[in-house]
Amino acid sequence: MVDFNLNYGPAEIRSYLRVAGWAPVSGGEVAELWSLPGPADEVVLVPMKPGAPDFTKRARILVQDLARVESRAAQAVHDAIATVYHDVTDLRASHPSLTDGSIPLESGYELFVSAKRLRVASAAATIRRQGHYRNFPTRARAQAREVRLGQTRRGSYIVPIISQARAPEDVYSPRQDHIDVVVEETLFDRRVTATMSRALGVLEEMAAAEREPTKSEINDSIGEGVSYELCQALAKVVNTESVNTLDVSFNWSRVAAPPPGTPAQVEFNREAIEIVDRVSDHLKTKVYTSEHVVYGMVTDLSRHPEDDNGRVGVQTLIQRRSRTVWMNLPDTDYHTAVRCHEAGVPVRVRGSLTSPPGGQARMSVVDFGPDPSLGPDS
């Protein structure tokens, strides 16, 4: 039997089984039986008491049973259960010389440091869209300390970044009248990963185009999360002597739908990095007005029938404290706000924010809609 340390409990096991097609048939507080529909009539036992003396033993037996049913290694099943609530972003550095699963010290150092730089730059863009930050928001720096790195894997040289996609509980309910601070903190990880994926996808598109990107296209990319700092994080890896390609793949949690419009994988070779460097130079030298991004729940709606605009309150976190941001929305956006409120769907709002201490927070809105980072059904 494969020896591995368990770092999950019944909630992760049950969620994994559910998305894999299993269903509970009987059980109680100590254990449950789950079955997989099909000709083989498979049944597994799920231990439900993490503190029980035999919990680890029973969980390992369960993993072995699932490995047999799924025809894959027990370690792979174990890892899938352990990360069922997480997104895993794989950074893979490759070069013809990297044939034994190892990497030169300098290149490995840049890969690990760039993993942090990518997360911080993406976290900053999740809070505030800006071409060149110079000084990152405190929340962005803190986010890099909250994600984890998995064990490096063979395949040239792979560094996995593990970040939370969602909590075991449901996110929000229809007509929710407040946000949950703990839920919002959890969802920030997924929002950062979605920002990273979309921003890198836009960079890859610009690098792969038959012509160089225009200044207008580079300026527009800022709205998708591209920044000078993000470009630099890519370039520092690919420009090392022993790396000629960096690809980044996004393995989205199986219990949180992938964000629409985000690529599953992006790749940057040295030719692409030449374009990224030119984008980077433009972003560094030009001063941009920043746009804030807030995420939260629509909690207040007010509109007179004869008015063109409606007044909307979105409860969000500002400096990790709950605040209501007020905004005036045109007809189409107001109806979107109504639908999101009635369905309990979180929203993302981009624009100019003023939030004086002790005063009312207001936003001049550039973009309003359902939070795309939480999937098409968010």
Coordinates of C-alpha atoms in Angstrom, one line a residue:
M1 CA 0.0 0.0 0.0
V2 CA 1.2 3.5 -0.9
D3 CA 2.3 5.4 2.2
F4 CA 1.1 9.0 2.2
N5 CA 0.0 11.5 4.9
L6 CA -3.7 12.4 4.9
N7 CA -4.4 16.1 4.8
Y8 CA -8.1 16.0 4.2
G9 CA -11.3 14.9 5.9
P10 CA -14.8 13.6 5.1
A11 CA -15.9 16.9 3.4
E12 CA -13.2 16.6 0.8
I13 CA -13.8 12.9 0.3
R14 CA -17.6 13.3 -0.2
S15 CA -17.1 16.3 -2.6
Y16 CA -14.7 14.3 -4.7
L17 CA -16.9 11.3 -4.8
R18 CA -19.9 13.4 -5.8
V19 CA -18.2 15.1 -8.8
A20 CA -16.8 11.7 -9.8
G21 CA -20.3 10.3 -10.2
W22 CA -20.7 8.5 -6.9
A23 CA -23.8 8.8 -4.7
P24 CA -24.4 7.9 -1.0
V25 CA -26.7 4.9 -0.4
S26 CA -26.6 4.5 3.4
G27 CA -24.7 5.3 6.5
G28 CA -24.6 7.4 9.7
E29 CA -22.2 9.4 11.8
V30 CA -19.4 6.8 11.8
A31 CA -19.3 5.8 8.1
E32 CA -21.2 6.0 4.8
L33 CA -21.5 3.6 1.8
W34 CA -21.3 5.2 -1.6
S35 CA -22.0 3.5 -4.9
L36 CA -21.0 4.2 -8.5
P37 CA -23.8 3.5 -11.1
G38 CA -22.7 1.1 -13.8
P39 CA -22.3 -2.6 -14.6
A40 CA -19.6 -3.2 -12.0
D41 CA -21.9 -2.1 -9.1
E42 CA -18.9 -0.5 -7.2
V43 CA -19.4 0.4 -3.5
V44 CA -16.9 2.1 -1.2
L45 CA -16.9 2.9 2.5
V46 CA -16.3 6.5 3.6
P47 CA -15.1 7.0 7.1
M48 CA -16.8 10.0 8.7
K49 CA -15.0 10.5 12.1
P50 CA -11.6 12.1 11.5
G51 CA -10.7 11.6 15.2
A52 CA -11.4 7.9 15.2
P53 CA -8.3 5.6 15.6
D54 CA -8.9 3.8 12.3
F55 CA -9.8 6.9 10.2
T56 CA -6.5 7.0 8.4
K57 CA -6.5 3.3 7.7
R58 CA -10.0 3.4 6.3
A59 CA -9.3 6.5 4.2
R60 CA -6.2 4.7 2.7
I61 CA -8.3 1.7 1.9
L62 CA -10.8 4.0 0.2
V63 CA -8.1 5.7 -1.9
Q64 CA -6.8 2.2 -3.0
D65 CA -10.4 1.3 -4.0
L66 CA -10.8 4.5 -6.0
A67 CA -7.4 4.0 -7.7
R68 CA -8.5 0.6 -8.8
V69 CA -11.9 1.8 -10.1
E70 CA -10.2 4.8 -11.9
S71 CA -7.2 2.9 -13.1
R72 CA -4.7 5.3 -11.9
A73 CA -2.1 5.6 -9.2
A74 CA -3.2 5.9 -5.5
Q75 CA -1.0 9.0 -5.0
A76 CA -2.8 10.7 -7.9
V77 CA -6.2 10.0 -6.3
H78 CA -5.0 11.1 -2.9
D79 CA -3.7 14.4 -4.4
A80 CA -7.0 14.9 -6.3
I81 CA -9.0 14.5 -3.1
A82 CA -6.7 16.8 -1.1
T83 CA -7.0 19.6 -3.7
V84 CA -10.7 19.2 -4.5
Y85 CA -11.4 22.7 -3.1
H86 CA -8.2 24.2 -4.7
D87 CA -7.0 25.4 -8.0
V88 CA -3.5 24.1 -8.9
T89 CA -1.4 26.3 -11.2
D90 CA 1.6 24.5 -12.7
L91 CA 4.6 26.5 -13.8
R92 CA 6.8 24.3 -16.1
A93 CA 10.2 25.4 -17.2
S94 CA 11.7 23.5 -20.1
H95 CA 14.9 23.3 -22.1
P96 CA 16.5 20.5 -24.1
S97 CA 19.1 20.2 -21.4
L98 CA 16.5 19.5 -18.6
T99 CA 16.3 15.8 -19.2
D100 CA 16.7 14.4 -15.7
G101 CA 14.0 16.3 -13.8
S102 CA 16.5 18.7 -12.3
I103 CA 17.2 22.4 -13.0
P104 CA 20.3 24.6 -12.6
L105 CA 20.3 26.5 -9.3
E106 CA 19.9 30.0 -10.8
S107 CA 17.1 29.0 -13.1
G108 CA 15.3 27.2 -10.3
Y109 CA 15.7 30.2 -8.1
E110 CA 14.1 32.5 -10.7
L111 CA 11.3 30.0 -11.3
F112 CA 10.4 30.0 -7.6
V113 CA 10.7 33.7 -7.2
S114 CA 8.7 34.3 -10.3
A115 CA 5.9 32.1 -8.9
K116 CA 5.6 34.7 -6.1
R117 CA 5.9 37.6 -8.5
L118 CA 3.1 36.3 -10.7
R119 CA 0.8 35.8 -7.7
V120 CA 1.6 39.3 -6.2
A121 CA 1.1 41.0 -9.6
S122 CA -2.1 39.1 -10.2
A123 CA -3.4 39.9 -6.7
A124 CA -2.6 43.6 -7.2
A125 CA -4.6 43.6 -10.5
T126 CA -7.5 41.8 -8.7
I127 CA -7.7 44.8 -6.4
R128 CA -6.7 47.6 -8.7
R129 CA -6.0 47.6 -12.5
Q130 CA -2.8 49.6 -13.2
G131 CA -0.1 49.4 -15.8
H132 CA 2.8 49.8 -13.3
Y133 CA 2.4 49.5 -9.6
R134 CA 5.7 50.6 -8.2
N135 CA 4.2 49.8 -4.7
F136 CA 1.9 46.8 -4.5
P137 CA -1.2 47.0 -2.3
T138 CA -0.6 45.4 1.1
R139 CA -3.4 42.8 0.4
A140 CA -1.6 41.7 -2.7
R141 CA 1.7 41.0 -0.8
A142 CA -0.2 39.2 1.9
Q143 CA -1.9 36.9 -0.7
A144 CA 1.4 35.4 -1.8
R145 CA 2.0 34.3 1.8
E146 CA -1.3 32.5 1.9
V147 CA -1.0 30.2 -1.2
R148 CA 1.1 27.0 -1.0
L149 CA 3.7 25.4 -3.2
G150 CA 3.3 21.7 -3.9
Q151 CA 6.1 19.2 -4.4
T152 CA 8.0 19.8 -7.6
R153 CA 7.3 17.3 -10.4
R154 CA 9.1 15.8 -13.3
G155 CA 8.2 16.9 -16.8
S156 CA 11.1 19.3 -17.4
Y157 CA 10.7 21.0 -14.1
I158 CA 7.2 21.8 -12.7
V159 CA 6.4 24.0 -9.7
P160 CA 2.7 23.7 -8.6
I161 CA 1.0 26.7 -6.9
I162 CA -1.9 25.6 -4.8
S163 CA -4.6 28.2 -4.0
Q164 CA -8.1 27.8 -2.5
A165 CA -11.0 27.9 -5.0
R166 CA -13.9 27.9 -2.6
A167 CA -14.9 26.6 0.8
P168 CA -17.0 23.4 1.3
E169 CA -20.1 25.5 2.1
D170 CA -22.3 27.0 -0.6
V171 CA -21.2 30.5 -1.5
Y172 CA -24.3 32.6 -1.3
S173 CA -28.1 32.3 -1.3
P174 CA -30.7 34.2 -3.4
R175 CA -31.5 37.7 -2.1
Q176 CA -28.5 37.6 0.3
D177 CA -28.6 40.8 2.3
H178 CA -25.0 40.7 3.5
I179 CA -21.6 39.3 2.7
D180 CA -19.7 36.7 4.7
V181 CA -16.2 38.0 5.4
V182 CA -14.7 34.5 5.7
V183 CA -16.3 33.5 2.3
E184 CA -15.0 36.6 0.7
E185 CA -11.5 36.0 2.0
T186 CA -11.6 32.5 0.6
L187 CA -12.9 33.6 -2.8
F188 CA -10.1 36.1 -3.2
D189 CA -7.7 33.3 -3.9
R190 CA -9.9 32.1 -6.9
R191 CA -10.2 35.6 -8.1
V192 CA -6.4 36.1 -8.2
T193 CA -6.0 32.8 -10.1
A194 CA -8.7 33.9 -12.6
T195 CA -7.0 37.3 -13.0
M196 CA -3.6 35.6 -13.6
S197 CA -5.1 33.2 -16.2
R198 CA -6.9 35.9 -18.1
A199 CA -3.9 38.3 -18.1
L200 CA -1.4 35.7 -19.2
G201 CA -3.9 34.6 -21.9
V202 CA -4.0 38.2 -23.2
L203 CA -0.2 38.4 -23.2
E204 CA 0.1 35.1 -25.1
E205 CA -2.4 36.4 -27.7
M206 CA -0.4 39.6 -28.2
A207 CA 2.9 37.6 -28.5
A208 CA 1.4 35.2 -31.0
A209 CA -0.1 37.8 -33.3
E210 CA 1.5 38.3 -36.7
R211 CA 2.0 42.0 -35.9
E212 CA 3.2 43.8 -32.8
P213 CA 0.5 45.0 -30.4
T214 CA -0.5 48.6 -30.7
K215 CA -0.3 51.1 -27.9
S216 CA -4.1 51.0 -27.7
E217 CA -4.1 47.2 -27.4
I218 CA -1.5 47.3 -24.6
N219 CA -3.5 50.0 -22.8
D220 CA -6.6 47.8 -23.1
S221 CA -4.7 44.8 -21.7
I222 CA -4.4 46.6 -18.3
G223 CA -8.1 46.1 -17.9
E224 CA -7.5 42.4 -18.1
G225 CA -4.9 42.4 -15.4
V226 CA -1.7 42.8 -17.5
S227 CA 1.0 44.9 -15.8
Y228 CA 4.7 45.8 -16.0
E229 CA 5.3 43.5 -13.0
L230 CA 3.5 40.6 -14.5
C231 CA 5.6 40.9 -17.7
Q232 CA 8.8 41.1 -15.7
A233 CA 8.0 37.9 -13.8
L234 CA 7.7 36.0 -17.0
A235 CA 10.8 37.5 -18.6
K236 CA 13.1 36.8 -15.7
V237 CA 12.4 33.0 -16.0
V238 CA 12.6 32.6 -19.7
N239 CA 15.7 34.8 -20.0
T240 CA 17.8 32.6 -17.7
E241 CA 20.4 30.5 -19.5
S242 CA 18.9 27.1 -18.9
V243 CA 15.2 27.8 -19.7
N244 CA 13.9 28.5 -23.2
T245 CA 10.1 28.0 -22.5
L246 CA 7.8 28.6 -19.6
D247 CA 4.3 27.2 -19.8
V248 CA 1.6 27.7 -17.2
S249 CA -1.4 25.4 -16.9
F250 CA -4.5 26.0 -14.8
N251 CA -6.1 23.0 -13.2
W252 CA -9.3 24.3 -11.8
S253 CA -11.0 22.8 -8.8
R254 CA -13.6 20.2 -9.6
V255 CA -16.1 21.7 -7.3
A256 CA -15.8 25.3 -8.6
A257 CA -16.5 25.9 -12.3
P258 CA -13.6 27.2 -14.4
P259 CA -13.9 31.0 -15.1
P260 CA -15.3 31.6 -18.6
G261 CA -12.9 33.1 -21.1
T262 CA -9.7 31.9 -19.3
P263 CA -7.2 29.7 -21.1
A264 CA -6.3 26.3 -19.6
Q265 CA -2.7 26.7 -20.6
V266 CA -0.4 29.4 -21.9
E267 CA 3.2 29.2 -23.2
F268 CA 6.0 31.7 -23.6
N269 CA 9.2 30.9 -25.4
R270 CA 12.1 33.4 -26.0
E271 CA 10.5 34.8 -29.2
A272 CA 7.3 35.5 -27.3
I273 CA 9.2 37.1 -24.4
E274 CA 10.6 39.6 -26.9
I275 CA 7.1 40.9 -27.4
V276 CA 6.4 40.7 -23.7
D277 CA 9.5 42.8 -23.1
R278 CA 8.2 45.5 -25.4
V279 CA 4.8 45.5 -23.7
S280 CA 6.6 45.7 -20.4
D281 CA 8.7 48.7 -21.6
H282 CA 5.5 50.6 -22.6
L283 CA 3.7 49.9 -19.3
K284 CA 6.8 51.0 -17.4
T285 CA 7.2 54.4 -19.0
K286 CA 3.6 55.5 -19.3
V287 CA 1.6 56.7 -16.3
Y288 CA -1.9 55.3 -16.0
T289 CA -4.9 56.2 -13.9
S290 CA -5.7 53.2 -11.8
E291 CA -9.2 51.6 -11.7
H292 CA -10.3 49.9 -8.5
V293 CA -12.1 46.5 -8.6
V294 CA -14.6 45.5 -5.9
Y295 CA -16.3 42.1 -5.5
G296 CA -19.4 41.5 -3.4
M297 CA -23.1 41.1 -3.1
V298 CA -25.9 43.5 -4.3
T299 CA -27.7 44.3 -1.0
D300 CA -29.6 47.6 -1.9
L301 CA -31.6 48.6 -4.9
S302 CA -33.5 51.8 -5.4
R303 CA -35.0 53.2 -8.6
H304 CA -38.0 55.4 -9.4
P305 CA -39.9 54.3 -12.6
E306 CA -39.2 57.6 -14.4
D307 CA -35.5 57.5 -13.7
D308 CA -32.9 56.5 -16.3
N309 CA -30.5 55.3 -13.6
G310 CA -30.9 53.2 -10.5
R311 CA -29.0 53.4 -7.2
V312 CA -27.3 50.2 -6.1
G313 CA -25.4 49.3 -3.0
V314 CA -22.8 46.5 -3.2
Q315 CA -21.4 45.2 0.1
T316 CA -17.7 44.4 -0.3
L317 CA -14.4 44.2 1.6
I318 CA -12.3 47.3 1.6
Q319 CA -9.0 46.8 3.4
R320 CA -10.5 43.5 4.6
R321 CA -13.4 45.2 6.3
S322 CA -17.1 45.1 5.2
R323 CA -18.3 48.3 3.5
T324 CA -21.2 49.2 1.2
V325 CA -20.2 50.9 -2.0
W326 CA -22.9 53.0 -3.6
M327 CA -23.2 53.6 -7.4
N328 CA -25.6 54.8 -10.0
L329 CA -26.1 52.3 -12.8
P330 CA -27.8 52.8 -16.2
D331 CA -30.8 50.7 -17.2
T332 CA -29.0 47.6 -18.5
D333 CA -26.6 47.4 -15.6
Y334 CA -29.3 48.0 -13.1
H335 CA -31.3 45.1 -14.4
T336 CA -28.2 43.0 -14.1
A337 CA -27.8 44.1 -10.5
V338 CA -31.5 43.1 -9.8
R339 CA -30.9 39.6 -11.4
C340 CA -27.7 39.1 -9.4
H341 CA -29.5 40.1 -6.1
E342 CA -32.4 37.8 -6.8
A343 CA -30.1 34.8 -7.6
G344 CA -27.5 35.4 -4.9
V345 CA -24.8 35.9 -7.5
P346 CA -21.6 37.8 -6.5
V347 CA -20.7 40.8 -8.7
R348 CA -17.5 42.4 -9.9
V349 CA -17.4 46.2 -10.3
R350 CA -14.6 48.2 -11.9
G351 CA -14.2 52.0 -11.7
S352 CA -13.1 54.9 -9.7
L353 CA -13.6 54.4 -6.0
T354 CA -13.7 57.0 -3.2
S355 CA -14.0 55.6 0.3
P356 CA -13.3 58.2 3.0
P357 CA -12.9 56.9 6.5
G358 CA -16.2 57.2 8.3
G359 CA -17.9 58.4 5.1
Q360 CA -20.0 56.8 2.4
A361 CA -18.0 54.8 -0.2
R362 CA -19.0 55.7 -3.8
M363 CA -17.9 54.3 -7.2
S364 CA -18.0 55.8 -10.7
V365 CA -18.6 52.6 -12.6
V366 CA -16.7 51.5 -15.8
D367 CA -17.8 47.9 -15.8
F368 CA -20.5 46.0 -13.8
G369 CA -21.5 42.3 -14.0
P370 CA -21.5 38.9 -12.4
D371 CA -18.2 37.9 -11.0
P372 CA -16.6 36.0 -13.9
S373 CA -13.9 34.3 -11.7
L374 CA -16.5 32.1 -10.0
G375 CA -17.6 30.3 -13.2
P376 CA -20.5 30.7 -15.7
D377 CA -23.1 29.9 -13.1
S378 CA -21.8 32.5 -10.5

